PDB file of C-alpha atoms in Angstrom:
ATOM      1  CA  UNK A 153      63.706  88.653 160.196  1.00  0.00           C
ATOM      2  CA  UNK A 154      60.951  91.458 161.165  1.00  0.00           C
ATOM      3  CA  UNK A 155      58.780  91.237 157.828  1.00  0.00           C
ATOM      4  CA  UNK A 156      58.998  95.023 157.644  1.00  0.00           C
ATOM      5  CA  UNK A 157      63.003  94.629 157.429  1.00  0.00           C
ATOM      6  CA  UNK A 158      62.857  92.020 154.948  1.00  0.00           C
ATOM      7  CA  UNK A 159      60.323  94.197 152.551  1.00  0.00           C
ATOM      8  CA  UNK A 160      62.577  97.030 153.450  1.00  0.00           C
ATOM      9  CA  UNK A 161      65.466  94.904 152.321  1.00  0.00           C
ATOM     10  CA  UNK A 162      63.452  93.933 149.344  1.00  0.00           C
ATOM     11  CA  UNK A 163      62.887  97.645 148.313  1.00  0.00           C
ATOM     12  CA  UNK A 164      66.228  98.589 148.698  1.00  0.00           C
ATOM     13  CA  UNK A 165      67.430  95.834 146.293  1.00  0.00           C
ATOM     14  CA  UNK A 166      65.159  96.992 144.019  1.00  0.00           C
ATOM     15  CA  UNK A 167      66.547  99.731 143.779  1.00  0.00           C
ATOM     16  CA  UNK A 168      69.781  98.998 143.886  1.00  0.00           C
ATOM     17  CA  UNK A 169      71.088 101.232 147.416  1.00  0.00           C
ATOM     18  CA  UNK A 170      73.238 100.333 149.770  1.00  0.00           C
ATOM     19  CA  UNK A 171      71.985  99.891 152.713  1.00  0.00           C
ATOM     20  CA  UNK A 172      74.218 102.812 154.616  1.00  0.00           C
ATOM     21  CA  UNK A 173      72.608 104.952 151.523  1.00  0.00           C
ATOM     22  CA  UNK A 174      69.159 104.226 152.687  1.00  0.00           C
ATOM     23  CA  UNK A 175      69.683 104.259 156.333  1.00  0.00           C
ATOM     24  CA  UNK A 176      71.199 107.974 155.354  1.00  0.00           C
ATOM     25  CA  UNK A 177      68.651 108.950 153.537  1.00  0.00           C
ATOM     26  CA  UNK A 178      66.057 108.169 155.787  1.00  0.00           C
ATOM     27  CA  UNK A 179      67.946 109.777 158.559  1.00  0.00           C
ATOM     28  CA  UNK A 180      68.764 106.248 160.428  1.00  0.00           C
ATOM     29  CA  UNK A 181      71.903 105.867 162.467  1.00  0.00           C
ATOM     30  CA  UNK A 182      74.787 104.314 160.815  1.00  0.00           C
ATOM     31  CA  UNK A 183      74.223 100.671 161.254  1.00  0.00           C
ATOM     32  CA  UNK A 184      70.802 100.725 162.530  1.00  0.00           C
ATOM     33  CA  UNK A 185      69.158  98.434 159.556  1.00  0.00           C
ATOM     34  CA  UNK A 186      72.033  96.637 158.452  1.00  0.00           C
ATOM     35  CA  UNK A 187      71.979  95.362 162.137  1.00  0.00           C
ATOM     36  CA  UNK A 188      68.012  94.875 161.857  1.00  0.00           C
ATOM     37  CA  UNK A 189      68.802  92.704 158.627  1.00  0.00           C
ATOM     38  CA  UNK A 190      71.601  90.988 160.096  1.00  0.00           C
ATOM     39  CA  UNK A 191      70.245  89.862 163.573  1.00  0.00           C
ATOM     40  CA  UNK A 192      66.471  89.180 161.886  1.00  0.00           C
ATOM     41  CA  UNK A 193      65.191  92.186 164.395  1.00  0.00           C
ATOM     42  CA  UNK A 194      62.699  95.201 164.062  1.00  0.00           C
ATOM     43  CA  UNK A 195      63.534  98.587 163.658  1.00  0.00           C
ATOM     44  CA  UNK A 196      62.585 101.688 165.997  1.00  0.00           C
ATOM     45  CA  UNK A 197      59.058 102.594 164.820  1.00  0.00           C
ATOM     46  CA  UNK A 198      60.426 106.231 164.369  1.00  0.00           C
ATOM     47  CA  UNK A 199      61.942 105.778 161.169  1.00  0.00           C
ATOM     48  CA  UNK A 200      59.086 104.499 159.262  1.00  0.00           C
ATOM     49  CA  UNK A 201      57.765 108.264 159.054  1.00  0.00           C
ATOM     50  CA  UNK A 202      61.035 109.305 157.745  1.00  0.00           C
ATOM     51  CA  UNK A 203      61.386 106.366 155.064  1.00  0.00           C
ATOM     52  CA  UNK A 204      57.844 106.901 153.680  1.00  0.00           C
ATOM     53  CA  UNK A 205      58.889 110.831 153.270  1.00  0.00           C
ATOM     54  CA  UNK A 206      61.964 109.999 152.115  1.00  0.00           C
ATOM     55  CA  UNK A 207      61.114 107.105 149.630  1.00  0.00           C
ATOM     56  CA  UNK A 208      57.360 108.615 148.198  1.00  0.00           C
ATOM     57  CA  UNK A 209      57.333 105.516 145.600  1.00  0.00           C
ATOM     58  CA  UNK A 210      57.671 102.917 148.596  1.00  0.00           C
ATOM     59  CA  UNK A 211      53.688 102.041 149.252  1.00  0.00           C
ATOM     60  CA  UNK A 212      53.573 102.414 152.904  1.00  0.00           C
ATOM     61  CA  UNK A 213      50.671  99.662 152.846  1.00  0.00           C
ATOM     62  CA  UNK A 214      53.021  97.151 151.506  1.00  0.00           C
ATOM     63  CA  UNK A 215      55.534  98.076 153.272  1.00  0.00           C
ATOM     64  CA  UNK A 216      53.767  97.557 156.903  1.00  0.00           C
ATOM     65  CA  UNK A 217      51.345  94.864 155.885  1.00  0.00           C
ATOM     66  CA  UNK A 218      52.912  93.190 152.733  1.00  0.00           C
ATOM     67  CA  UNK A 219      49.579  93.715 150.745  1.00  0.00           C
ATOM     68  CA  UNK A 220      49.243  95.517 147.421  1.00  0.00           C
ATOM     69  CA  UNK A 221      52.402  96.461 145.214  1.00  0.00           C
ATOM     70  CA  UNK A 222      55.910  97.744 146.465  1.00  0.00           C
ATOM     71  CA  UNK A 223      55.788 100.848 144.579  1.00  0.00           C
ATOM     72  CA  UNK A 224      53.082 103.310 144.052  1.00  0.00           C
ATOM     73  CA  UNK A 225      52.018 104.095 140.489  1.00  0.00           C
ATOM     74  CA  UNK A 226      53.080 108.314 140.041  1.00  0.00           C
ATOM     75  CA  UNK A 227      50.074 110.492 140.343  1.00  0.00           C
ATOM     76  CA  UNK A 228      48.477 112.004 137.662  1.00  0.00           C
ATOM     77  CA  UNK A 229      48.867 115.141 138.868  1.00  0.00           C
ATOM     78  CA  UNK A 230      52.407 115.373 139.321  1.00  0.00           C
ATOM     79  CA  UNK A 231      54.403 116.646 136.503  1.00  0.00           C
ATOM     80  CA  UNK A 232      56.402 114.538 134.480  1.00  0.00           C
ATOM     81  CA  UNK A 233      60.062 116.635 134.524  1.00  0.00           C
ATOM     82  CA  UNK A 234      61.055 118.086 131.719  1.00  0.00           C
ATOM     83  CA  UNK A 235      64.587 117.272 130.851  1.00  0.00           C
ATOM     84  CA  UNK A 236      65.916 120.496 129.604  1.00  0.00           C
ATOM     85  CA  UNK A 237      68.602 120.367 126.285  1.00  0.00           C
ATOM     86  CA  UNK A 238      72.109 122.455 126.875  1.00  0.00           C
ATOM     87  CA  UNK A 239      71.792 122.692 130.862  1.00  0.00           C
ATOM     88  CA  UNK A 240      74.672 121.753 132.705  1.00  0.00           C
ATOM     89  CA  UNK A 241      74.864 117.831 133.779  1.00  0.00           C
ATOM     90  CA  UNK A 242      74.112 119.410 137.794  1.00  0.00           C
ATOM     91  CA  UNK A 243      71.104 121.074 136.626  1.00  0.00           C
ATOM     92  CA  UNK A 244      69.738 118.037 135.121  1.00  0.00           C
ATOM     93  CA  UNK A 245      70.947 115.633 137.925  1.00  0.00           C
ATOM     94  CA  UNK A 246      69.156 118.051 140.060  1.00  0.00           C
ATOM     95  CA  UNK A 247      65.931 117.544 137.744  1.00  0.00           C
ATOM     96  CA  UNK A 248      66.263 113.968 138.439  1.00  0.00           C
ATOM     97  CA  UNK A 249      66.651 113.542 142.069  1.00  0.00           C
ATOM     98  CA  UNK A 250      63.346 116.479 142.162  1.00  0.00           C
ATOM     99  CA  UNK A 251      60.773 113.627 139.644  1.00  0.00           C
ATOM    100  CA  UNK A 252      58.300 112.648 141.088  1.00  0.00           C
ATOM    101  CA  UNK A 253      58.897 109.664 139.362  1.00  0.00           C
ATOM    102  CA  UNK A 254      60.705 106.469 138.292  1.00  0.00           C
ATOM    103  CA  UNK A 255      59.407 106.822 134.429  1.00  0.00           C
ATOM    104  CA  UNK A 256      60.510 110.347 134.480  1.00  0.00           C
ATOM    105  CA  UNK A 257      63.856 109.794 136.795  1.00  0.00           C
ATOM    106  CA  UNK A 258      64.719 106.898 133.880  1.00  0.00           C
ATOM    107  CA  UNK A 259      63.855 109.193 131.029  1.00  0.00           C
ATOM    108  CA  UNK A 260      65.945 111.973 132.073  1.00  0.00           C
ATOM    109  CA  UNK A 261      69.081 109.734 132.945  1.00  0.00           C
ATOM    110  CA  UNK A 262      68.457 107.648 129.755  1.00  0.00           C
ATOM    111  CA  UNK A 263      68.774 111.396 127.719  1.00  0.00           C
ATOM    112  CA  UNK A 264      71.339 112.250 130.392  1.00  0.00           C
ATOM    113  CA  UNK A 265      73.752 109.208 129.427  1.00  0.00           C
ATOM    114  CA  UNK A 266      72.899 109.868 125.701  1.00  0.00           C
ATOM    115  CA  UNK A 267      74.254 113.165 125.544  1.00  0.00           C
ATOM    116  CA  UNK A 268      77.103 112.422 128.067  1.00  0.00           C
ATOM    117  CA  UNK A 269      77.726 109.550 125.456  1.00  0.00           C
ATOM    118  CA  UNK A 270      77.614 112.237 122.747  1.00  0.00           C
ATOM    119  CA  UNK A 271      79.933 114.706 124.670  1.00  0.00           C
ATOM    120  CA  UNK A 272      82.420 112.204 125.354  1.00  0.00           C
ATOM    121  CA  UNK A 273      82.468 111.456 121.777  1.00  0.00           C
ATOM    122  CA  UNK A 274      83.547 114.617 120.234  1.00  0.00           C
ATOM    123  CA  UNK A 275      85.981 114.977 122.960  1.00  0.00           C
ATOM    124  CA  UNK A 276      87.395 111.684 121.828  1.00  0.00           C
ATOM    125  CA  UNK A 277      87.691 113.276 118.316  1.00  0.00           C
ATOM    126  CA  UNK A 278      89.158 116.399 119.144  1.00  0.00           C
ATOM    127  CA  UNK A 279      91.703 114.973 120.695  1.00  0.00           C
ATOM    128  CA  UNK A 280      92.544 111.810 118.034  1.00  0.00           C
ATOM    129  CA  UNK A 281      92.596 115.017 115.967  1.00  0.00           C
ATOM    130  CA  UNK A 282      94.698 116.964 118.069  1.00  0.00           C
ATOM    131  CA  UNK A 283      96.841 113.873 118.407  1.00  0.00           C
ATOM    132  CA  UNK A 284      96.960 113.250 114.689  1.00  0.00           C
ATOM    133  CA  UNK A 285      97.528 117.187 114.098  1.00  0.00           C
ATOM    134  CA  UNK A 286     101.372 116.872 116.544  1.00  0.00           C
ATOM    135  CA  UNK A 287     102.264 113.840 114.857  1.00  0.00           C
ATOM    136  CA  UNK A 288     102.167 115.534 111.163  1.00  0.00           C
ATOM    137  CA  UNK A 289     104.014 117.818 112.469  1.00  0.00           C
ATOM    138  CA  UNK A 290     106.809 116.166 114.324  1.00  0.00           C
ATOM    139  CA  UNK A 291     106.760 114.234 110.996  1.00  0.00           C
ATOM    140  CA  UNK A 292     107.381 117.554 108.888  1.00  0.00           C
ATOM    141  CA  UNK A 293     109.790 118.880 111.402  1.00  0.00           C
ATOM    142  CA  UNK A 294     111.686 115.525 111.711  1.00  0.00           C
ATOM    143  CA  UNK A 295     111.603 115.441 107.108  1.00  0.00           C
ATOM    144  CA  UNK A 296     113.209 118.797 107.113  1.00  0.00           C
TER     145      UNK A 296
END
């Protein structure tokens, strides 16, 4: 296998794509690298400036020459998101996918499942208590 498809095969395992999802993302034909993987071949040198675009934590470096680390360490001057409290879940998903970040993309989905958890929760209770509030009175009606 071309090194660069096995580090790009590497990457993508990390974390955890398919490989149609990357090949989409980076705006690859359908096919194109799951082929490359498959048959051990290279991949048309045009993509690479899409995929480095399209995946900014993906250190180029490594990618074409296998030296230094996979990912890039975020700059220090981008902006950690903020995850904002009470905005609808497509707001915040939209706050994820725009972080600069994986620290900030995990925060924000780690708050993200927390209050999902939370939601999901009372929703539970209201209905056990809705659920609970029929029964007493099918049990009334049915005493009478």
């Amino acid at each position: 296998m071309s090194q660069i498809v096995s580090r790009l095969s590497d990457y993508i395992k990390h974390k955890k794509l398919s490989v149609r999802q990357f090949e989409k993302s980076a705006g690859m034909s359908n096919g194109s690298l799951g082929k490359a993987i498959k048959n051990g071949t290279d991949i048309q040198t045009k993509y690479l400036d899409n995929i480095i675009k399209e995946f900014p934590d993906l250190n180029p470096t490594w990618l074409l020459t296998g030296e230094g680390d996979m990912l890039l360490p975020p700059t220090a001057n981008e902006p950690e998101p903020q995850y904002t409290k009470g905005s609808s879940s497509t707001e915040n998903l939209v706050q994820i996918l725009a972080s600069p970040s994986q620290t900030g993309r995990e925060q924000i989905l780690k708050e993200e499942v927390l209050r999902l958890k939370q939601t999901l929760e009372e929703i539970r209770e209201l209905h056990d208590k809705g659920i609970m509030d029929t029964l007493k009175d099918l049990l009334r009606k049915s005493n009478h």
